[in-house]
Every structure is written in structure tokens, then in C-alpha cells.
Coordinates of C-alpha atoms and ligand atoms in Angstrom, one line a residue:
M1 CA 30.1 -7.9 4.4
R2 CA 29.4 -4.3 5.4
E3 CA 32.0 -3.9 8.2
E4 CA 35.0 -6.1 7.5
L5 CA 34.9 -5.9 3.7
Q6 CA 33.3 -2.5 3.5
C7 CA 30.9 -3.9 0.9
R8 CA 28.0 -1.5 1.3
S9 CA 25.9 -2.5 -1.6
V10 CA 24.7 -5.2 0.9
K11 CA 22.2 -3.3 3.0
D12 CA 21.0 -3.9 6.5
G13 CA 17.3 -3.2 6.8
C14 CA 16.4 -5.5 9.6
S15 CA 19.3 -7.7 10.9
P16 CA 19.2 -10.0 12.7
Q17 CA 15.5 -10.5 11.7
G18 CA 16.2 -12.0 8.3
Q19 CA 13.0 -10.6 6.9
C20 CA 13.6 -7.7 4.5
G21 CA 15.9 -9.3 2.0
C22 CA 18.1 -6.1 1.7
C23 CA 21.2 -8.1 2.6
T24 CA 20.7 -10.8 0.0
V25 CA 23.8 -12.2 -1.7
W26 CA 24.5 -15.3 -3.8
V27 CA 26.2 -18.2 -2.1
D28 CA 27.5 -20.5 -4.8
G29 CA 25.1 -18.8 -7.2
A30 CA 22.0 -19.2 -5.0
P31 CA 20.4 -16.2 -3.2
R32 CA 20.8 -16.2 0.5
V33 CA 19.8 -13.7 3.2
S34 CA 23.3 -12.9 4.6
C35 CA 22.3 -11.5 7.9
V36 CA 21.1 -14.9 9.1
T37 CA 23.8 -16.9 7.4
P38 CA 26.7 -17.7 9.7
V39 CA 30.1 -17.3 8.3
R40 CA 31.0 -20.9 9.0
R41 CA 28.2 -21.9 6.5
V42 CA 30.0 -20.2 3.6
A43 CA 33.6 -21.3 4.4
G44 CA 35.1 -22.4 1.1
R45 CA 32.1 -21.3 -0.9
S46 CA 31.7 -18.4 -3.3
V47 CA 29.8 -15.3 -2.1
T48 CA 28.7 -12.8 -4.8
T49 CA 27.3 -9.3 -4.5
V50 CA 26.1 -7.0 -7.3
E51 CA 29.8 -6.0 -7.7
G52 CA 30.6 -9.6 -8.6
L53 CA 28.1 -10.0 -11.4
S54 CA 29.4 -9.9 -15.0
D55 CA 29.4 -6.4 -16.5
E56 CA 26.8 -7.5 -19.0
L57 CA 24.4 -9.0 -16.5
R58 CA 24.8 -6.2 -14.0
A59 CA 24.1 -3.5 -16.6
R60 CA 21.1 -5.3 -18.1
W61 CA 19.3 -5.7 -14.8
A62 CA 20.3 -2.2 -13.5
V63 CA 19.1 -0.5 -16.7
A64 CA 15.9 -2.5 -16.8
F65 CA 15.1 -1.5 -13.2
A66 CA 15.8 2.2 -13.9
D67 CA 13.8 2.2 -17.2
H68 CA 10.8 0.6 -15.5
G69 CA 10.9 2.8 -12.4
A70 CA 11.5 -0.3 -10.3
S71 CA 13.7 1.5 -7.8
Q72 CA 12.9 4.7 -5.9
C73 CA 15.0 5.1 -2.7
G74 CA 17.0 2.1 -3.9
F75 CA 17.7 0.6 -0.4
C76 CA 15.9 -2.7 -1.1
T77 CA 17.1 -2.9 -4.8
P78 CA 20.5 -4.6 -4.8
G79 CA 19.1 -7.5 -2.8
I80 CA 16.0 -7.8 -5.0
L81 CA 18.2 -7.6 -8.1
L82 CA 20.3 -10.5 -6.9
R83 CA 17.3 -12.6 -6.1
L84 CA 15.7 -12.1 -9.5
A85 CA 18.9 -12.4 -11.5
A86 CA 19.3 -15.9 -9.9
L87 CA 16.0 -16.9 -11.6
E88 CA 17.8 -16.4 -14.9
A89 CA 20.5 -18.9 -14.1
G90 CA 18.1 -21.4 -12.5
D91 CA 16.7 -24.5 -14.2
R92 CA 13.0 -23.8 -13.4
P93 CA 10.7 -22.2 -15.9
V94 CA 10.3 -18.5 -15.3
S95 CA 6.9 -17.1 -14.9
R96 CA 5.2 -14.0 -13.4
A97 CA 4.2 -16.3 -10.5
A98 CA 7.8 -17.3 -10.0
I99 CA 8.9 -13.7 -9.9
E100 CA 6.3 -12.8 -7.3
S101 CA 7.1 -15.9 -5.3
S102 CA 10.8 -14.8 -5.2
L103 CA 9.8 -11.4 -4.0
R104 CA 8.2 -12.9 -0.9
A105 CA 11.7 -12.9 0.7
H106 CA 11.9 -9.1 0.2
L107 CA 10.3 -5.9 1.3
C108 CA 10.0 -2.8 -0.9
R109 CA 8.0 0.0 0.6
C110 CA 8.4 2.5 -2.2
T111 CA 7.4 1.0 -5.6
G112 CA 4.3 -1.1 -4.9
W113 CA 6.0 -4.1 -6.6
Q114 CA 4.5 -3.9 -10.0
S115 CA 7.3 -2.1 -11.7
I116 CA 9.8 -4.6 -10.2
V117 CA 7.8 -7.5 -11.6
E118 CA 7.7 -5.7 -15.0
A119 CA 11.4 -5.1 -15.0
A120 CA 12.1 -8.7 -14.2
A121 CA 9.6 -9.9 -16.8
A122 CA 11.4 -7.8 -19.4
V123 CA 14.9 -9.0 -18.5
L124 CA 13.7 -12.6 -18.3
G125 CA 11.9 -12.4 -21.7
L126 CA 8.4 -13.2 -20.5
A127 CA 5.9 -13.1 -23.3
G128 CA 3.7 -10.0 -23.1
S129 CA 5.9 -8.1 -20.7
P130 CA 5.3 -4.4 -21.0
A131 CA 8.0 -2.2 -22.6
P132 CA 9.1 0.8 -20.4
L133 CA 7.2 4.0 -20.9
T134 CA 10.4 5.6 -22.1
T135 CA 14.0 4.8 -22.2
G136 CA 17.0 7.1 -21.7
R137 CA 15.3 9.2 -19.1
D138 CA 16.5 12.6 -18.2
P139 CA 17.8 12.2 -14.6
L140 CA 17.2 15.8 -13.7
L141 CA 13.5 15.6 -14.8
A142 CA 13.2 12.3 -13.0
S143 CA 14.6 13.8 -9.8
W144 CA 12.4 16.8 -10.2
R145 CA 9.3 14.7 -10.4
A146 CA 10.5 12.5 -7.5
Q147 CA 11.0 15.7 -5.4
I148 CA 7.5 16.7 -6.0
E149 CA 6.1 13.3 -5.1
G150 CA 8.5 12.4 -2.3
P151 CA 8.8 15.2 -1.4
M152 CA 12.5 14.8 -1.0
F153 CA 15.6 14.7 -3.3
Q154 CA 15.9 11.4 -5.0
S155 CA 17.9 10.0 -7.9
S156 CA 17.0 6.6 -9.3
G157 CA 19.5 5.8 -12.1
P158 CA 21.4 2.5 -12.5
D159 CA 23.9 3.4 -9.9
V160 CA 21.2 3.7 -7.3
V161 CA 19.7 0.4 -8.4
L162 CA 23.2 -1.1 -7.7
G163 CA 23.2 0.2 -4.2
G164 CA 24.8 3.6 -4.7
G165 CA 22.0 5.8 -3.2
G166 CA 24.5 7.4 -0.8
F167 CA 22.7 6.2 2.3
A168 CA 24.1 7.7 5.5
D169 CA 25.5 4.6 7.0
D170 CA 27.1 3.6 3.6
T171 CA 29.1 6.8 3.5
S172 CA 30.4 6.6 7.0
P173 CA 34.2 6.3 7.6
G174 CA 35.3 2.7 8.2
D175 CA 37.1 3.7 11.4
A176 CA 34.2 5.5 13.0
L177 CA 33.1 4.6 16.5
V178 CA 29.6 3.0 16.5
E179 CA 26.5 3.5 18.6
L180 CA 23.8 1.0 17.7
G181 CA 20.4 1.6 19.2
A182 CA 18.4 4.3 20.8
P183 CA 19.5 5.6 24.2
T184 CA 16.7 5.8 26.7
G185 CA 17.4 9.2 28.2
A186 CA 19.0 12.5 27.5
R187 CA 22.6 12.3 26.3
G188 CA 23.9 13.0 29.8
D189 CA 21.9 10.1 31.3
V190 CA 23.3 7.4 29.1
G191 CA 27.0 7.3 30.0
T192 CA 27.7 4.5 27.6
P193 CA 30.4 5.5 25.1
P194 CA 30.2 4.4 21.5
A195 CA 31.7 1.1 20.7
P196 CA 35.0 0.8 18.7
D197 CA 33.3 -1.0 15.8
M198 CA 30.1 -2.7 14.7
R199 CA 31.0 -6.1 16.1
A200 CA 31.5 -4.7 19.6
A201 CA 28.3 -2.5 19.2
K202 CA 26.3 -5.6 18.3
E203 CA 27.7 -7.6 21.2
G204 CA 26.7 -4.8 23.6
S205 CA 23.3 -4.2 22.2
G206 CA 21.6 -7.4 23.4
R207 CA 19.5 -7.6 20.2
V208 CA 17.7 -10.8 19.5
Q209 CA 16.1 -12.2 16.4
G210 CA 12.8 -10.6 15.9
R211 CA 9.5 -12.0 17.0
N212 CA 5.9 -11.7 16.2
S213 CA 3.0 -11.8 18.6
T214 CA -0.5 -13.0 18.4
V215 CA -1.8 -9.8 20.0
P216 CA -4.8 -8.5 18.0
L217 CA -4.7 -5.0 16.6
A218 CA -6.4 -2.4 18.9
H219 CA -8.5 0.6 17.9
P220 CA -7.8 2.7 20.9
V221 CA -9.7 5.9 20.1
A222 CA -13.4 5.6 21.0
L223 CA -15.9 6.9 18.5
P224 CA -17.4 10.2 19.4
P225 CA -21.0 9.9 20.5
G226 CA -23.5 10.9 17.8
E227 CA -25.9 9.8 15.0
W228 CA -23.4 9.2 12.3
A229 CA -23.9 8.4 8.6
L230 CA -20.4 7.0 8.4
T231 CA -17.8 6.0 11.0
L232 CA -14.2 5.0 10.9
Q233 CA -11.7 3.7 13.5
T234 CA -8.0 3.1 12.7
T235 CA -5.1 1.6 14.6
W236 CA -1.4 2.4 14.9
V237 CA 0.4 1.9 11.6
E238 CA 4.2 1.5 11.2
P239 CA 5.5 3.6 8.3
A240 CA 8.0 0.8 7.7
Y241 CA 10.5 2.7 5.7
V242 CA 13.1 0.1 4.8
E243 CA 16.3 2.0 5.6
P244 CA 16.6 2.3 9.3
D245 CA 17.5 5.7 10.9
A246 CA 21.3 6.3 10.5
S247 CA 23.8 9.2 10.6
W248 CA 27.4 9.8 11.2
C249 CA 29.5 12.9 12.0
L250 CA 33.0 14.3 12.3
P251 CA 33.7 16.6 15.3
G252 CA 32.5 20.1 14.6
R253 CA 31.0 19.2 11.3
P254 CA 27.3 18.8 10.2
P255 CA 26.0 15.2 10.6
A256 CA 25.0 13.1 7.6
S257 CA 21.3 13.2 6.9
P258 CA 19.3 10.0 7.4
L259 CA 17.3 11.1 4.3
A260 CA 19.9 10.5 1.7
N261 CA 17.7 9.3 -1.2
G262 CA 14.1 9.4 -0.1
G263 CA 11.7 10.9 2.4
A264 CA 10.7 7.8 4.5
F265 CA 7.1 9.0 4.2
G266 CA 7.9 11.7 6.7
G267 CA 9.0 9.1 9.3
K268 CA 12.5 10.4 9.7
R269 CA 11.8 14.1 9.7
H270 CA 12.3 14.4 13.4
S271 CA 14.8 11.5 13.7
P272 CA 17.1 12.1 16.7
V273 CA 20.1 10.3 15.1
P274 CA 21.8 13.2 13.4
A275 CA 21.9 15.3 16.6
R276 CA 23.1 12.2 18.5
A277 CA 25.9 11.6 16.1
R278 CA 26.9 15.2 16.3
A279 CA 26.9 15.2 20.1
L280 CA 29.0 12.0 20.3
A281 CA 31.5 13.2 17.7
D282 CA 32.0 16.4 19.5
E283 CA 32.4 14.6 22.8
T284 CA 34.8 11.9 21.6
G285 CA 36.7 14.1 19.1
V286 CA 36.5 11.4 16.4
A287 CA 34.0 10.2 13.7
V288 CA 30.9 8.5 15.2
R289 CA 28.2 6.4 13.5
V290 CA 24.8 6.2 15.0
L291 CA 22.3 3.8 13.7
W292 CA 19.1 2.2 14.8
S293 CA 18.3 -1.5 14.4
R294 CA 14.9 -2.4 13.0
E295 CA 13.7 -3.1 16.5
D296 CA 14.7 0.4 17.6
V297 CA 12.8 1.8 14.6
V298 CA 9.7 -0.1 15.6
R299 CA 10.0 0.8 19.3
R300 CA 11.0 4.5 18.9
G301 CA 9.9 5.6 15.4
P302 CA 6.7 7.5 14.9
K303 CA 3.5 5.6 14.0
R304 CA 0.5 6.8 12.0
P305 CA -1.8 8.0 14.8
P306 CA -4.9 5.9 15.5
L307 CA -8.1 8.0 15.0
S308 CA -11.8 7.8 15.1
L309 CA -14.2 9.7 12.9
G310 CA -18.0 10.2 12.7
L311 CA -19.5 12.0 9.8
R312 CA -23.0 13.3 9.4
P313 CA -24.8 13.2 6.0
D314 CA -23.9 16.8 5.3
G315 CA -20.1 16.1 5.7
T316 CA -19.8 17.7 9.1
G317 CA -18.6 15.6 12.0
I318 CA -16.0 15.0 14.6
L319 CA -12.4 13.6 14.2
R320 CA -10.6 12.3 17.3
I321 CA -6.9 11.8 17.0
G322 CA -4.9 9.5 19.3
R323 CA -2.1 11.4 21.1
T324 CA 0.8 9.8 23.0
P325 CA 3.6 11.5 24.8
G326 CA 6.4 12.4 22.4
P327 CA 7.7 15.2 20.1
A328 CA 4.8 15.2 17.6
D329 CA 3.0 18.5 17.3
L330 CA -0.6 17.4 16.4
R331 CA -1.5 21.0 15.6
V332 CA 0.3 20.6 12.2
L333 CA -1.8 17.6 11.5
E334 CA -5.0 19.3 12.6
D335 CA -4.3 22.3 10.4
R336 CA -4.0 20.0 7.4
V337 CA -7.3 18.3 8.3
R338 CA -9.0 21.7 8.6
R339 CA -7.9 22.6 5.1
V340 CA -9.6 19.7 3.5
A341 CA -12.5 19.2 5.8
P342 CA -13.5 22.6 7.4
G343 CA -16.8 21.1 8.7
V344 CA -15.1 18.5 10.8
E345 CA -14.4 19.3 14.5
I346 CA -11.1 18.0 15.8
E347 CA -10.4 16.6 19.2
S348 CA -7.4 14.8 20.6
A349 CA -7.6 11.8 22.8
D350 CA -4.8 10.8 25.1
I351 CA -3.9 7.2 24.7
V352 CA -1.2 4.8 25.8
G353 CA 1.2 3.8 23.0
P354 CA 4.3 4.5 20.9
P355 CA 5.0 8.0 19.6
V356 CA 2.8 9.2 16.8
G357 CA 3.9 11.1 13.8
D358 CA 2.3 14.5 12.9
D359 CA 3.5 14.5 9.3
L360 CA 3.6 10.9 8.1
R361 CA 2.2 10.6 4.6
G362 CA -1.3 12.1 4.7
A363 CA -1.8 11.2 8.3
G364 CA -5.2 12.2 9.4
W365 CA -6.2 14.4 6.5
A366 CA -6.1 11.5 4.0
E367 CA -8.4 9.3 6.0
V368 CA -10.8 12.2 6.5
L369 CA -10.8 13.1 2.9
A370 CA -11.3 9.5 1.8
A371 CA -14.2 9.2 4.2
L372 CA -15.9 12.3 2.8
H373 CA -15.6 10.8 -0.7
V374 CA -17.1 7.5 0.6
L375 CA -19.9 9.4 2.3
H376 CA -20.9 11.1 -0.9
S377 CA -20.4 8.2 -3.2
P378 CA -23.4 6.4 -4.6
A379 CA -23.9 2.7 -3.8
S380 CA -21.8 0.4 -6.0
T381 CA -21.7 -3.2 -7.0
P382 CA -20.2 -5.3 -4.2
G383 CA -16.4 -5.7 -4.8
T384 CA -16.1 -2.5 -6.8
G385 CA -15.4 1.1 -5.9
T386 CA -14.6 4.3 -7.7
A387 CA -13.4 7.6 -6.2
E388 CA -12.2 10.8 -7.8
V389 CA -10.1 13.2 -5.6
S390 CA -8.8 16.6 -6.4
L391 CA -6.4 18.1 -3.9
P392 CA -6.1 21.9 -3.4
G393 CA -2.9 23.1 -5.0
A394 CA -2.0 19.6 -6.1
G395 CA -3.2 16.9 -8.5
R396 CA -6.3 15.0 -9.3
A397 CA -6.9 11.2 -9.5
R398 CA -9.6 8.8 -10.4
V399 CA -9.3 5.3 -9.1
T400 CA -11.5 2.3 -9.8
L401 CA -11.0 -1.0 -7.9
A402 CA -12.7 -4.2 -9.0
L403 CA -12.6 -7.6 -7.2
A404 CA -14.1 -10.6 -9.0
G405 CA -14.8 -12.4 -5.7
P406 CA -13.3 -13.4 -2.4
G407 CA -9.6 -14.1 -2.6
D408 CA -9.4 -12.4 -6.0
R409 CA -6.5 -10.0 -6.4
G410 CA -8.6 -7.8 -8.6
T411 CA -7.6 -4.8 -10.7
V412 CA -7.1 -1.2 -10.1
S413 CA -7.2 1.4 -12.8
V414 CA -5.8 4.9 -12.1
E415 CA -6.0 8.1 -14.0
V416 CA -3.9 11.0 -12.7
W417 CA -3.5 14.6 -13.6
A418 CA -0.3 16.2 -12.1
G419 CA 0.5 19.2 -14.3
E420 CA 3.5 18.8 -16.6
V421 CA 4.6 15.2 -16.4
L422 CA 8.4 15.8 -16.4
D423 CA 9.2 12.0 -16.3
P424 CA 6.3 9.5 -16.8
V425 CA 8.4 6.6 -15.4
T426 CA 8.9 8.4 -12.1
L427 CA 5.3 9.6 -11.8
R428 CA 4.0 6.1 -12.6
S429 CA 6.3 4.5 -10.1
Y430 CA 5.1 6.9 -7.4
V431 CA 1.5 6.2 -8.4
L432 CA 2.0 2.5 -8.1
G433 CA 3.6 3.0 -4.7
A434 CA 0.7 5.1 -3.5
V435 CA -1.8 2.5 -4.6
H436 CA 0.2 -0.2 -2.6
Q437 CA 0.4 1.9 0.5
A438 CA -3.3 2.9 0.4
L439 CA -4.5 -0.6 -0.1
G440 CA -2.3 -1.7 2.8
L441 CA -3.8 0.9 5.1
V442 CA -7.4 -0.1 4.3
W443 CA -6.8 -3.9 4.0
S444 CA -4.0 -5.1 6.2
E445 CA -1.6 -2.8 7.9
G446 CA -1.3 -2.3 11.6
I447 CA 1.1 -2.9 14.5
A448 CA 0.0 -4.6 17.7
I449 CA 0.5 -2.7 20.9
D450 CA 0.2 -4.3 24.4
D451 CA -1.7 -2.9 27.4
R452 CA 1.3 -0.9 28.5
G453 CA 1.5 0.8 25.1
V454 CA 4.5 -1.1 23.9
P455 CA 4.8 -2.4 20.3
V456 CA 4.9 -6.2 20.5
D457 CA 5.2 -7.0 16.8
L458 CA 8.8 -6.1 16.3
T459 CA 9.6 -7.7 12.9
I460 CA 9.3 -5.9 9.6
R461 CA 7.1 -8.7 8.3
S462 CA 4.5 -8.4 11.0
F463 CA 3.0 -5.0 9.9
G464 CA 0.7 -6.4 7.2
I465 CA 2.5 -4.9 4.2
L466 CA 1.1 -6.3 1.0
A467 CA 3.4 -8.6 -0.8
A468 CA 3.8 -8.6 -4.6
R469 CA 1.5 -11.6 -5.0
D470 CA -1.3 -9.9 -2.9
M471 CA -1.4 -6.8 -5.2
P472 CA -4.0 -6.2 -7.8
E473 CA -2.9 -5.5 -11.4
V474 CA -2.7 -1.7 -11.6
S475 CA -3.1 0.2 -14.8
V476 CA -2.0 3.8 -14.8
R477 CA -3.0 6.5 -17.3
I478 CA -1.2 9.8 -17.0
H479 CA -3.0 12.9 -18.4
P480 CA -0.4 15.6 -19.3
E481 CA -1.5 19.1 -18.5
D482 CA -0.2 22.5 -19.6
R483 CA 0.5 23.8 -16.1
W484 CA 3.3 23.7 -13.5
P485 CA 4.0 20.2 -12.2
V486 CA 2.2 19.3 -9.0
N487 CA 2.1 16.3 -6.7
G488 CA -0.1 13.6 -8.2
S489 CA 0.5 10.5 -6.0
D490 CA -1.2 12.0 -2.9
A491 CA -4.5 12.3 -4.8
V492 CA -4.0 8.7 -5.9
F493 CA -3.3 7.7 -2.3
V494 CA -6.6 9.2 -1.1
A495 CA -8.7 8.0 -4.1
T496 CA -7.4 4.5 -3.7
M497 CA -8.3 4.5 0.0
A498 CA -11.8 5.6 -0.8
A499 CA -12.3 3.2 -3.7
A500 CA -11.0 0.2 -1.6
W501 CA -13.2 1.1 1.3
I502 CA -16.2 1.3 -0.9
A503 CA -15.4 -2.0 -2.5
E504 CA -15.1 -3.6 0.9
G505 CA -18.6 -2.4 1.8
R506 CA -17.5 0.5 4.1
P507 CA -16.8 -1.5 7.3
P508 CA -16.2 0.8 10.3
R509 CA -12.6 -0.3 11.1
W510 CA -9.4 -0.4 9.2
P511 CA -7.6 -2.7 8.4
T512 CA -10.6 -4.5 7.0
R513 CA -8.9 -7.8 6.3
R514 CA -6.8 -8.5 9.4
T515 CA -8.1 -11.1 11.7
G516 CA -6.3 -12.0 15.0
G517 CA -2.8 -10.9 15.5
R518 CA -1.3 -12.3 12.4
A519 CA -0.5 -10.3 9.3
P520 CA -2.1 -11.8 6.1
V521 CA 1.2 -11.9 4.3
S522 CA 3.4 -14.9 4.4
D523 CA 6.6 -15.4 6.4
V524 CA 9.8 -15.8 4.5
P525 CA 9.7 -19.1 2.7
A526 CA 12.4 -21.7 3.4
S527 CA 13.7 -21.1 -0.1
A528 CA 14.4 -17.5 0.8
G529 CA 17.8 -18.6 2.0
R530 CA 17.6 -18.9 5.8
E531 CA 20.1 -21.6 5.9
E532 CA 20.4 -21.7 9.6
P533 CA 19.6 -19.2 12.4
A534 CA 22.5 -17.1 13.6
Ligands
FES1 S1 19.0 -7.2 6.7 FE1 19.0 -9.3 6.3 S2 17.0 -9.8 5.8 FE2 16.9 -7.7 6.4
FES2 S1 12.9 1.3 -3.6 FE1 12.3 -0.4 -2.4 S2 12.3 0.3 -0.4 FE2 12.7 2.1 -1.5

């Protein structure tokens, strides 16, 4: 689809793993994950992408997604749209549960699912589905708010919903040479020229369908010795941005940015792919595409560093940050921690493992700040937690989490103050995404690393990312303020971590709900469209 037909609304987030859903198309009207559907299975059948939907249907779904803030970077969205639009044509009754079940075949890292469910409920006419906060949004104000929250340029109108986010690999010339994967040494050590096209690049890459392990999560940074009132140990966490690192370049020209329509939570800030594309283009004298497979991203991309923390009753303590060989400059991370927790000493601990990221979303400082709030919060009813966080130079958030009992999805209520609102749909969407990611960090996310420090869970579905049906119902109240707009979702991120940790009873290790090596979220169901392994 992407190579021979140049149909780039069909995204590749994980092929050949068949686990992210970004490549979903219709085959004879039924959603299918195209990266694991052999061409021979569709011979004589009809394949439909978003371009092939009727104008009316395409516009209705795209506008609903945009109006509800159900798309941020937009990389996952065309596949999700096709999956959900198929519900409309099906003969089964449509319900919220059916929508959430359909979403099991997909991964969205930005939106936290709820706005997607709401957009689908609105299009499908579910009783009680919420109306969008506003319609006819000003795209400039929406982008401004996204830039404050991201923090990176982002547009999120109907064109982005339909796959037009301008992602680096989508804009590459069709005749560019292709390098697929991450070379293991300096450019001069590699010696393998780029392939003439994607087919040849894939044949030469030796990639296999992804696999999960049963290796348990490790907490590799030992607690500092001391009499602590509160302790925390965390593990490696995969940022799991859905668009893999990609770039392309013409000789002598600047390379395409791998950050076309979103910030990847800081995970691509030091991505080597643009420099690699530039070097190869200059060397070969023609356009070159460089892209990483999902497996490359997992093996090479930065992880949230594992840490350990001990806090005394007065809020002083020691933070140990896991350090692995790599380009990360942990002094940046340490400076950020000092700004929010001046009474906490910082040590680094050399550990064996994949590269860690110094500027992944809130890495280090968010955990410490959440822990300080938990330390100072009064005892609460089991299953409930409340935290209020105010960030210097940014916004304020109050988050309350309530679980009725074991297995209950619970509810989260969020209040947020972020200066002038600019665009409530965008701010709400980022708040929902922050709640999702924070709950994942406390409850379920982590990546298994073997004794040699190598990631062994290489599939995108093995990182413990919460599915739509695992998420609590989140209510968001935005308090407009008469001041310059500031970031609000980071305060929500920290407050949600703290509230969730309190509700869990403050256990000393995150993730709190992960037992053994398996993520709590389900594998792709058979109905997701895995007709036959490639
Ligand atoms: S690219 Fe096909 S499921 Fe991820
Ligand atoms: S909007 Fe879903 S991954 Fe970005």
C-alpha cells in the first residue's frame, strides 16, 4: 500500500508485528491489519483506505474526531477511523463496550482513548454521548495550545485525522533509496549502501514478527540506605511513540524532521535518523529515506530511566538515577529535579541496559514531585487518592481517583488551571492523554530487560500501555484564567501519578499492577483482522 501504490494514509507503526493497528484497511468492508495480510489473501477482493470512503462518511468521521480532540499527532488515526467506521456498517448493536473492544486492535499513545470513544459514540448515535466542547475550532489557537502542551508544533484538523499529518516518511520521494534499521556503528563502519526500494530493504533487514517474553520487570537501581518515610523504585519504561523514527534527505539539503506533527514525549529529540539520512544522501548523490522499524525503536530508542528514591518525613532524601552508556546527559534531568525538589540529593547509578532518555516527558522530576505530594498527603480511604500539584512557571491541577473495588475501572476527576485556555478541545485532549500515561506509569508500564541489558519485549503491545477498556472514566474541568497560557497537562501528569499511587496504598515499586512478565492488556483479538501470518 505505502510503497507500490504510494498510499500513505496507511501508516506503518510496527510492521511486521501486526499490533498497533495503524495500517488498518477494509477488505471487502471488514477491517484488516494490512501489515500481516498477505497480498494473495486479498486477490480479487476490494481493499479500501480512508481515501475510498464516501465523501459524506469520510467527512462525518473526520470532523467528529477533530471536534472531540480525538486526534493529536494523527499517526494512529486513519486506522482507528476505519476500524470504527466499520461498526456503522456492521449488523451488531453498537455500544460503548463494542467501541472499546474494537479499539483493542489499536494503539494510540497521545489521546488517552476517551475522546476517541466519545467521537465514535457521537457519530454512531449512542444515547447520552457527550457533545464536543466547541465546534468550528480556530486551528491557530488549537496549534498554539498544542505547542504549549506538546511542546512541539501540531495541527489536528480533519486533514490530519485522515492521515495528512506530514510525517517524514509520508513525504519522502517515491524513488528514494531506503535504509531500514539502525546501523550498529559509526557511518564509516557500516559499509552497507541503502537499498533501491523498501522491498529490497525489508528483505535485507532480517526482521521477524515480534515476540514477547515472560521475563519479569526489573528494578535495577538499589534503594539508598536510610530510614525512609517513603520509598519508590521504578523500571525501564518505553516511551512508545507510535510513529517510528524516520527521515529523508536530498543531497546537500536539510533532512526531514522525524517530529512532523508531535513531540514523541521527547523520545526523538536526539534521534540519529536525520543525520544519517543527510550523510547517506550526500554520499550517494540521490534522495535517501532512513527509517527504523518498531524493533529498532525498542532496541535503540531512549527509555525512561529506572530510579530509586528515599524520602524522609521532612521531604529531604536521596534520588538515584539509573545511567547506561549512551548520549543522554543526565545533568539536564538532575537540574530539573533540583528545581522541584531542592532538598533531594541526586546520585547516578551505573546499570546495564538500553539507552536512557534525559528529557522524556517529566523523567525523574515528575516521579520525585509525585512522591513529595504522596509523602505529605493525609491517609485516604482505600481505593481513593487526591493530589493537587502546581508547577513553577506552568499550570496547576487537582486530580481525584476513585476505585469502587478490585477490577473496577474507577473514575478520575481532573481540574486544571493553565492560563488563557485558547482551545478547550486541545487542552482537554492533552489532559486526557496525561491521565492515561500517568496511570500507565503507576499501574502497568515497563519493558523487560535481560541480564545482558538487552530489551526482550520487542512488540508494541508488551509495554503495558493501558487499553481503552482499562481506562477509568475521566471528567475534566478547565478553569479559565486571566493570564498568559501555560502548560497544564504536566501538572495533570504529576497529580495523576500521585493520586493513583495513594489509591494503590503507596506500594514501593511501580508498576504496581504488573505481575510476571506479561502486560495486563490483551493481545490483539482474532477479530482484529490477523487473517494469516505473513
Ligand atoms: S503497522 Fe500493521 S499493525 Fe502496526
Ligand atoms: S493521536 Fe494517536 S498516537 Fe498520536
